[in-house]
CSV table of C-alpha atoms in Angstrom, one decimal:
chain,number,residue,atom,x,y,z
A,12,MET,CA,58.2,-41.8,-15.8
A,13,HIS,CA,55.4,-42.0,-13.6
A,14,GLU,CA,57.3,-39.6,-10.7
A,15,MET,CA,54.7,-36.5,-12.5
A,16,SER,CA,51.6,-38.7,-10.8
A,17,ILE,CA,53.3,-39.0,-7.5
A,18,ALA,CA,54.6,-35.4,-7.6
A,19,GLU,CA,51.2,-34.6,-7.7
A,20,SER,CA,49.8,-36.4,-5.5
A,21,LEU,CA,52.4,-35.0,-2.8
A,22,ILE,CA,52.0,-32.0,-3.4
A,23,ARG,CA,48.3,-32.0,-2.9
A,24,ILE,CA,48.9,-33.7,0.5
A,25,VAL,CA,51.5,-31.3,1.6
A,26,GLU,CA,48.9,-28.2,0.5
A,27,ALA,CA,46.6,-30.0,2.9
A,28,GLU,CA,49.0,-30.3,5.8
A,29,MET,CA,50.2,-26.8,5.3
A,30,ALA,CA,46.5,-25.8,5.7
A,31,ASN,CA,45.6,-27.5,8.8
A,32,HIS,CA,48.6,-26.9,10.7
A,33,GLY,CA,49.3,-23.0,9.5
A,34,LEU,CA,52.7,-23.6,7.9
A,35,ARG,CA,53.2,-20.6,5.4
A,36,THR,CA,56.3,-22.4,4.1
A,37,VAL,CA,57.7,-26.0,3.6
A,38,GLN,CA,61.9,-26.4,3.8
A,39,ARG,CA,61.8,-29.7,3.9
A,40,ILE,CA,59.4,-33.0,2.9
A,41,THR,CA,60.8,-36.9,4.1
A,42,ILE,CA,60.0,-39.2,2.2
A,43,GLN,CA,60.3,-43.4,2.6
A,44,HIS,CA,60.4,-45.8,-0.5
A,45,GLY,CA,60.8,-48.9,-0.3
A,46,ALA,CA,63.4,-51.0,-2.1
A,47,LEU,CA,60.7,-52.3,-3.9
A,48,SER,CA,59.4,-49.1,-4.8
A,49,THR,CA,59.4,-48.2,-8.6
A,50,MET,CA,59.9,-44.5,-7.8
A,51,VAL,CA,63.2,-42.9,-8.8
A,52,PRO,CA,64.5,-40.1,-6.4
A,53,GLU,CA,65.9,-38.1,-9.1
A,54,ALA,CA,63.0,-37.9,-11.5
A,55,LEU,CA,60.7,-37.2,-8.4
A,56,ASP,CA,62.9,-34.5,-7.6
A,57,LEU,CA,62.6,-33.0,-11.2
A,58,ALA,CA,58.9,-33.3,-11.2
A,59,PHE,CA,58.1,-32.2,-7.9
A,60,GLU,CA,60.4,-28.5,-8.7
A,61,ALA,CA,59.2,-28.3,-11.9
A,62,MET,CA,55.3,-28.3,-11.0
A,63,THR,CA,56.1,-26.1,-7.8
A,64,LEU,CA,57.6,-23.1,-9.4
A,65,GLY,CA,56.1,-20.1,-8.1
A,66,THR,CA,54.1,-22.1,-5.3
A,67,ALA,CA,55.0,-21.2,-1.8
A,68,LEU,CA,56.6,-25.0,-2.0
A,69,GLU,CA,59.3,-23.3,-4.5
A,70,GLY,CA,62.4,-24.6,-3.3
A,71,ALA,CA,61.5,-27.1,-0.3
A,72,VAL,CA,63.8,-30.0,-0.2
A,73,LEU,CA,63.0,-33.4,-1.2
A,74,GLU,CA,64.7,-35.8,1.3
A,75,TYR,CA,64.6,-39.8,1.2
A,76,GLU,CA,64.6,-42.5,3.2
A,77,LYS,CA,65.3,-45.5,1.7
A,78,VAL,CA,63.3,-48.8,3.4
A,79,PRO,CA,65.4,-52.0,3.1
A,80,LEU,CA,63.1,-55.1,1.3
A,81,SER,CA,63.1,-57.5,4.7
A,82,LEU,CA,61.1,-61.0,3.9
A,83,ARG,CA,59.1,-63.9,6.2
A,84,CYS,CA,60.4,-67.2,5.4
A,85,SER,CA,57.7,-69.2,4.0
A,86,LYS,CA,59.0,-72.6,5.2
A,87,CYS,CA,60.0,-71.4,8.9
A,88,GLU,CA,58.9,-67.5,9.4
A,89,THR,CA,62.2,-65.9,10.1
A,90,THR,CA,62.7,-62.7,9.2
A,91,PHE,CA,65.3,-61.8,7.3
A,92,SER,CA,66.5,-59.0,4.8
A,93,PRO,CA,68.3,-60.0,1.9
A,94,GLU,CA,71.5,-58.7,0.2
A,95,VAL,CA,70.6,-56.0,-2.0
A,96,ARG,CA,72.5,-57.5,-5.0
A,97,SER,CA,70.3,-60.6,-4.5
A,98,LEU,CA,67.5,-59.4,-4.0
A,99,HIS,CA,65.8,-62.1,-6.0
A,100,PHE,CA,67.7,-65.1,-5.4
A,101,ALA,CA,67.0,-65.1,-1.2
A,102,PRO,CA,67.8,-68.4,0.2
A,103,CYS,CA,66.5,-67.5,4.1
A,104,PRO,CA,69.1,-67.3,6.3
A,105,SER,CA,68.3,-69.8,8.8
A,106,CYS,CA,66.8,-72.8,6.4
A,107,GLY,CA,67.5,-72.3,2.9
A,108,GLU,CA,63.6,-72.3,1.7
A,109,GLU,CA,64.4,-70.2,-1.5
A,110,PHE,CA,60.5,-69.8,-2.3
A,111,ALA,CA,57.8,-67.4,-1.4
A,112,HIS,CA,58.4,-65.3,1.3
A,113,THR,CA,56.4,-62.9,2.3
A,114,VAL,CA,57.2,-59.2,1.8
A,115,LEU,CA,57.2,-58.0,5.4
A,116,THR,CA,58.4,-53.8,4.1
A,117,GLY,CA,60.0,-52.8,0.7
A,118,LYS,CA,57.0,-51.5,-1.2
A,119,GLU,CA,56.4,-48.0,1.0
A,120,LEU,CA,55.6,-44.9,-0.5
A,121,ASN,CA,55.0,-42.8,1.6
A,122,ILE,CA,55.4,-39.0,3.4
A,123,ALA,CA,56.9,-39.3,6.8
A,124,HIS,CA,57.4,-35.6,7.8
A,125,ILE,CA,57.1,-32.2,6.5
A,126,GLU,CA,59.4,-29.2,7.8
A,127,GLY,CA,58.4,-25.4,7.5
A,128,ASP,CA,57.6,-22.2,8.8
A,129,THR,CA,54.0,-20.9,10.6
B,21,MET,CA,58.3,-20.4,13.5
B,22,SER,CA,60.0,-23.8,12.2
B,23,LYS,CA,57.9,-27.0,12.6
B,24,THR,CA,57.9,-30.4,11.7
B,25,ILE,CA,54.8,-32.3,11.2
B,26,PRO,CA,54.8,-35.9,11.4
B,27,VAL,CA,52.4,-37.2,8.2
B,28,ILE,CA,52.6,-40.5,7.4
B,29,ARG,CA,50.6,-41.2,4.4
B,30,ASN,CA,51.0,-43.1,1.7
B,31,ILE,CA,51.8,-40.7,-1.3
B,32,LEU,CA,49.6,-42.4,-3.7
B,33,ASP,CA,46.6,-41.8,-1.1
B,34,ALA,CA,44.5,-40.4,-3.2
B,35,ASN,CA,44.5,-43.3,-5.9
B,36,ASN,CA,43.9,-45.5,-3.2
B,37,ARG,CA,40.8,-44.0,-2.1
B,38,LEU,CA,39.3,-43.8,-5.5
B,39,ALA,CA,40.4,-47.4,-5.8
B,40,ASP,CA,38.4,-48.5,-2.9
B,41,GLN,CA,35.4,-46.7,-4.0
B,42,LEU,CA,36.1,-48.8,-7.2
B,43,ARG,CA,36.4,-51.9,-5.4
B,44,ASN,CA,33.0,-51.6,-4.1
B,45,VAL,CA,31.6,-51.2,-7.3
B,46,TYR,CA,32.8,-54.0,-8.5
B,47,ALA,CA,31.6,-55.6,-5.6
B,48,GLU,CA,28.3,-54.5,-5.9
B,49,ASN,CA,27.9,-55.8,-9.3
B,50,SER,CA,29.8,-58.8,-8.4
B,51,LEU,CA,32.3,-58.2,-11.2
B,52,LEU,CA,35.6,-59.9,-11.5
B,53,ALA,CA,37.7,-56.8,-12.4
B,54,LEU,CA,41.6,-57.6,-13.9
B,55,ASN,CA,44.5,-55.5,-14.3
B,56,LEU,CA,46.3,-57.0,-17.5
B,57,MET,CA,49.8,-56.1,-17.6
B,58,SER,CA,53.3,-56.3,-19.2
B,59,SER,CA,55.5,-54.7,-21.7
B,60,PRO,CA,54.2,-53.5,-25.1
B,61,GLY,CA,54.1,-56.1,-27.4
B,62,ALA,CA,53.7,-59.0,-24.8
B,63,GLY,CA,50.1,-60.0,-26.0
B,64,LYS,CA,47.9,-58.7,-24.2
B,65,THR,CA,45.5,-57.9,-26.6
B,66,SER,CA,45.8,-61.0,-28.2
B,67,LEU,CA,45.3,-63.0,-25.0
B,68,LEU,CA,41.8,-60.6,-24.8
B,69,GLU,CA,41.1,-61.0,-28.3
B,70,ARG,CA,41.4,-65.0,-27.7
B,71,THR,CA,39.7,-65.3,-24.3
B,72,LEU,CA,36.6,-63.1,-25.2
B,73,SER,CA,36.2,-65.1,-28.6
B,74,ASP,CA,36.4,-68.6,-26.6
B,75,LEU,CA,34.6,-68.0,-23.9
B,76,ARG,CA,31.5,-66.1,-25.3
B,77,ASP,CA,29.3,-68.0,-24.2
B,78,GLU,CA,30.3,-68.9,-20.4
B,79,LEU,CA,31.0,-65.3,-19.1
B,80,ARG,CA,29.8,-61.5,-20.4
B,81,MET,CA,33.1,-59.9,-20.6
B,82,ALA,CA,34.0,-56.1,-21.1
B,83,VAL,CA,37.6,-54.4,-21.6
B,84,ILE,CA,38.8,-51.1,-20.6
B,85,GLU,CA,42.0,-50.1,-23.0
B,86,GLY,CA,44.9,-48.0,-22.1
B,87,ASP,CA,47.1,-46.9,-24.5
B,88,LEU,CA,49.2,-43.4,-25.0
B,89,GLN,CA,47.5,-42.8,-28.3
B,90,THR,CA,45.3,-44.4,-30.5
B,91,ASP,CA,42.1,-46.8,-30.4
B,92,ASN,CA,43.8,-49.9,-32.5
B,93,ASP,CA,43.2,-52.0,-29.8
B,94,ALA,CA,40.0,-51.1,-28.8
B,95,ARG,CA,39.0,-51.7,-32.2
B,96,ARG,CA,40.7,-55.3,-31.9
B,97,VAL,CA,38.9,-56.2,-29.0
B,98,ALA,CA,35.0,-54.9,-30.0
B,99,ALA,CA,36.0,-57.2,-33.3
B,100,THR,CA,35.1,-60.3,-31.0
B,101,GLY,CA,31.7,-58.8,-29.7
B,102,ALA,CA,32.6,-57.7,-26.6
B,103,GLN,CA,31.9,-53.4,-25.1
B,104,ALA,CA,35.5,-52.0,-25.3
B,105,VAL,CA,35.9,-48.7,-23.9
B,106,GLN,CA,39.4,-46.8,-24.8
B,107,ILE,CA,41.5,-44.5,-22.7
B,108,ASN,CA,44.0,-42.6,-24.4
B,109,THR,CA,46.9,-41.5,-21.3
B,110,GLU,CA,48.2,-38.9,-24.1
B,111,GLY,CA,51.5,-40.3,-23.1
B,112,GLY,CA,51.0,-41.0,-19.5
B,113,CYS,CA,52.7,-44.3,-18.5
B,114,HIS,CA,50.4,-46.1,-16.7
B,115,LEU,CA,46.3,-46.1,-15.8
B,116,ASP,CA,45.1,-44.7,-12.2
B,117,SER,CA,41.5,-45.0,-10.6
B,118,SER,CA,40.1,-41.5,-11.8
B,119,MET,CA,40.6,-42.7,-15.3
B,120,ILE,CA,39.0,-46.1,-14.7
B,121,LEU,CA,36.1,-44.4,-13.0
B,122,GLU,CA,35.4,-41.9,-15.8
B,123,ALA,CA,35.7,-45.2,-18.0
B,124,LEU,CA,33.1,-47.1,-16.2
B,125,LYS,CA,30.3,-44.2,-16.6
B,126,GLN,CA,29.9,-45.6,-20.1
B,127,MET,CA,29.4,-48.9,-19.2
B,128,ASP,CA,26.5,-51.4,-17.8
B,129,LEU,CA,28.3,-53.6,-15.3
B,130,ALA,CA,25.4,-55.0,-14.0
B,131,ALA,CA,25.1,-56.7,-17.5
B,132,LEU,CA,29.1,-58.1,-16.6
B,133,ASP,CA,30.9,-60.5,-15.2
B,134,VAL,CA,34.5,-59.8,-15.9
B,135,LEU,CA,36.2,-56.3,-16.4
B,136,PHE,CA,39.5,-56.4,-18.3
B,137,ILE,CA,41.5,-53.6,-17.6
B,138,GLU,CA,44.4,-53.6,-20.3
B,139,ASN,CA,47.2,-51.3,-18.8
B,140,VAL,CA,50.1,-49.6,-20.7
B,141,GLY,CA,52.5,-51.3,-21.6
B,142,ASN,CA,54.9,-50.9,-19.3
B,143,LEU,CA,56.8,-53.1,-16.7
B,144,VAL,CA,57.3,-50.6,-14.4
B,145,CYS,CA,55.2,-47.9,-13.6
B,146,PRO,CA,52.0,-49.6,-13.5
B,147,ALA,CA,52.5,-52.0,-10.9
B,148,GLU,CA,52.4,-48.8,-8.5
B,149,PHE,CA,48.7,-48.0,-9.0
B,150,ASP,CA,46.1,-49.4,-7.1
B,151,LEU,CA,42.7,-50.0,-9.7
B,152,GLY,CA,40.3,-51.1,-7.2
B,153,GLU,CA,40.9,-54.9,-8.9
B,154,LYS,CA,40.9,-58.1,-7.6
B,155,ALA,CA,44.0,-59.8,-9.5
B,156,LYS,CA,46.8,-58.2,-11.0
B,157,VAL,CA,47.8,-60.6,-13.8
B,158,THR,CA,50.6,-60.0,-15.7
B,159,LEU,CA,52.0,-61.0,-19.1
B,160,LEU,CA,55.6,-62.3,-20.0
B,161,SER,CA,56.3,-63.1,-23.5
B,162,VAL,CA,59.1,-66.0,-23.7
B,163,THR,CA,61.0,-63.2,-26.1
B,164,GLU,CA,61.9,-60.9,-23.7
B,165,GLY,CA,64.4,-63.1,-20.9
B,166,ASP,CA,63.5,-65.2,-18.1
B,167,ASP,CA,65.3,-62.5,-16.1
B,168,LYS,CA,62.4,-59.8,-16.2
B,169,PRO,CA,61.0,-60.9,-12.7
B,170,GLU,CA,64.4,-60.1,-11.5
B,171,LYS,CA,64.9,-57.0,-13.1
B,172,TYR,CA,61.2,-55.5,-12.7
B,173,PRO,CA,60.2,-57.3,-9.2
B,174,MET,CA,57.5,-55.0,-8.1
B,175,MET,CA,55.2,-55.7,-10.8
B,176,PHE,CA,55.7,-59.8,-10.2
B,177,ALA,CA,55.5,-59.0,-6.8
B,178,GLN,CA,52.6,-57.4,-6.8
B,179,SER,CA,50.6,-59.9,-9.3
B,180,LYS,CA,48.0,-63.1,-8.8
B,181,VAL,CA,48.6,-64.3,-11.7
B,182,LEU,CA,51.5,-64.5,-15.0
B,183,LEU,CA,50.9,-65.7,-17.8
B,184,LEU,CA,53.9,-66.7,-20.0
B,185,ASN,CA,53.4,-65.8,-23.4
B,186,LYS,CA,54.2,-67.1,-27.0
B,187,ILE,CA,55.5,-70.6,-25.7
B,188,ASP,CA,55.1,-71.8,-29.6
B,189,LEU,CA,58.5,-69.5,-30.0
B,190,LEU,CA,60.2,-71.4,-27.0
B,191,PRO,CA,62.7,-73.6,-29.8
B,192,TYR,CA,63.9,-69.5,-31.0
B,193,VAL,CA,64.8,-68.1,-28.2
B,194,ASP,CA,66.9,-68.6,-24.6
B,195,PHE,CA,64.0,-68.5,-22.3
B,196,ASP,CA,64.1,-71.3,-19.2
B,197,LEU,CA,60.3,-71.4,-18.3
B,198,GLU,CA,61.5,-72.7,-14.7
B,199,ARG,CA,63.8,-69.9,-14.0
B,200,ALA,CA,61.3,-67.5,-15.0
B,201,THR,CA,58.7,-69.2,-12.7
B,202,ARG,CA,61.3,-69.3,-9.7
B,203,PHE,CA,62.3,-66.0,-9.7
B,204,ALA,CA,58.4,-64.3,-10.0
B,205,ARG,CA,57.8,-66.7,-7.1
B,206,ALA,CA,60.8,-65.9,-4.9
B,207,LEU,CA,59.3,-63.5,-3.7
B,208,ASN,CA,54.9,-63.9,-4.0
B,209,PRO,CA,53.7,-66.9,-2.0
B,210,GLU,CA,50.6,-67.2,-5.0
B,211,ILE,CA,51.9,-66.4,-8.2
B,212,VAL,CA,49.9,-68.7,-10.2
B,213,VAL,CA,51.7,-69.6,-13.7
B,214,PHE,CA,50.3,-70.3,-16.7
B,215,PRO,CA,52.5,-71.0,-19.9
B,216,VAL,CA,50.5,-70.1,-23.3
B,217,SER,CA,50.6,-69.9,-26.7
B,218,CYS,CA,48.0,-67.0,-27.9
B,219,ARG,CA,48.8,-67.9,-31.4
B,220,THR,CA,48.6,-71.8,-31.0
B,221,GLY,CA,45.9,-71.8,-28.3
B,222,GLU,CA,48.4,-74.1,-26.3
B,223,GLY,CA,48.0,-74.1,-22.0
B,224,LEU,CA,44.9,-71.3,-22.9
B,225,GLU,CA,42.9,-74.3,-20.9
B,226,PRO,CA,44.2,-74.0,-17.7
B,227,TRP,CA,44.1,-69.7,-17.7
B,228,TYR,CA,40.3,-69.8,-18.4
B,229,ALA,CA,39.6,-72.9,-16.0
B,230,TRP,CA,41.0,-69.9,-13.0
B,231,LEU,CA,39.0,-67.2,-14.6
B,232,LYS,CA,36.3,-69.0,-14.4
B,233,ASP,CA,36.8,-70.2,-11.0
B,234,ALA,CA,37.4,-66.3,-10.0
B,235,ALA,CA,34.4,-64.8,-11.8
B,236,LEU,CA,32.3,-67.5,-10.3
B,237,ALA,CA,33.7,-66.6,-6.6
B,238,GLU,CA,32.9,-62.9,-7.3
B,239,ARG,CA,29.4,-64.2,-7.6
B,240,ARG,CA,28.7,-65.9,-4.4
């Protein structure tokens, strides 16, 4: 349950952005999280809600965009996205290599944008 | 007026910036910092006890111990003669860089070659938090099942070293070393795998060789 720490960092970043752009309130925060990320959206919602009660961020909605896992084959350098069900048994569709693929996307944990009123 | 502000920042930015500071501190002191991760009970402290004792005359080592409660592990480590600083996270499921910066204040880094950071026992959360370490070292004990790299991909995808511990118990459990290794390698081109038993000492020599090489590389 490290979503408490994630929520804390998230709130700090959003508060700084609000000050930078003169936002009084925030309605929506969009978060990109990779397929490998260990963040659980429901847990982050809960932590965020608890930590923003009585603040300018109270009631803001977190929206999630999942970034799929994409790999580069260690042998032939083809880029591909394995089926989620077989994340770890991911033979390359072009040469069949199973090992040591490089993770290109799927580890993200980013704020993409925030929407609010000035 | 409604506005949409593009941000595109890693949420754990604050931690990552502290981790960069830590990286500089380690580099200034030619110090090899390792982030040791596993489930509770996989053998992190046993591995440290053995490593600290066996390499006492070759490497100057110290440990930062992360636990929810108690200083049991720090006392076990200190019994080997190495310095151990305990961090109690009071329920926190992982260590972060601010805790490490705090713990370092109690250590003489110039007098060290290797700093082990023993993370909180947990196969999930610690993987997300950079502690500025040179390498993440994950332990998996054979009693936990060979499907763990498949179930907890982030941790194994991030690690440079995987120690498969308690191999003395292999006759009693259904654990396929080859399968665990295959799943760990699927998403991780550079992971080095050492099957070991911290109880019998079997397989520890290759791990020690890796450790000594890595420590030497920091001093160049």
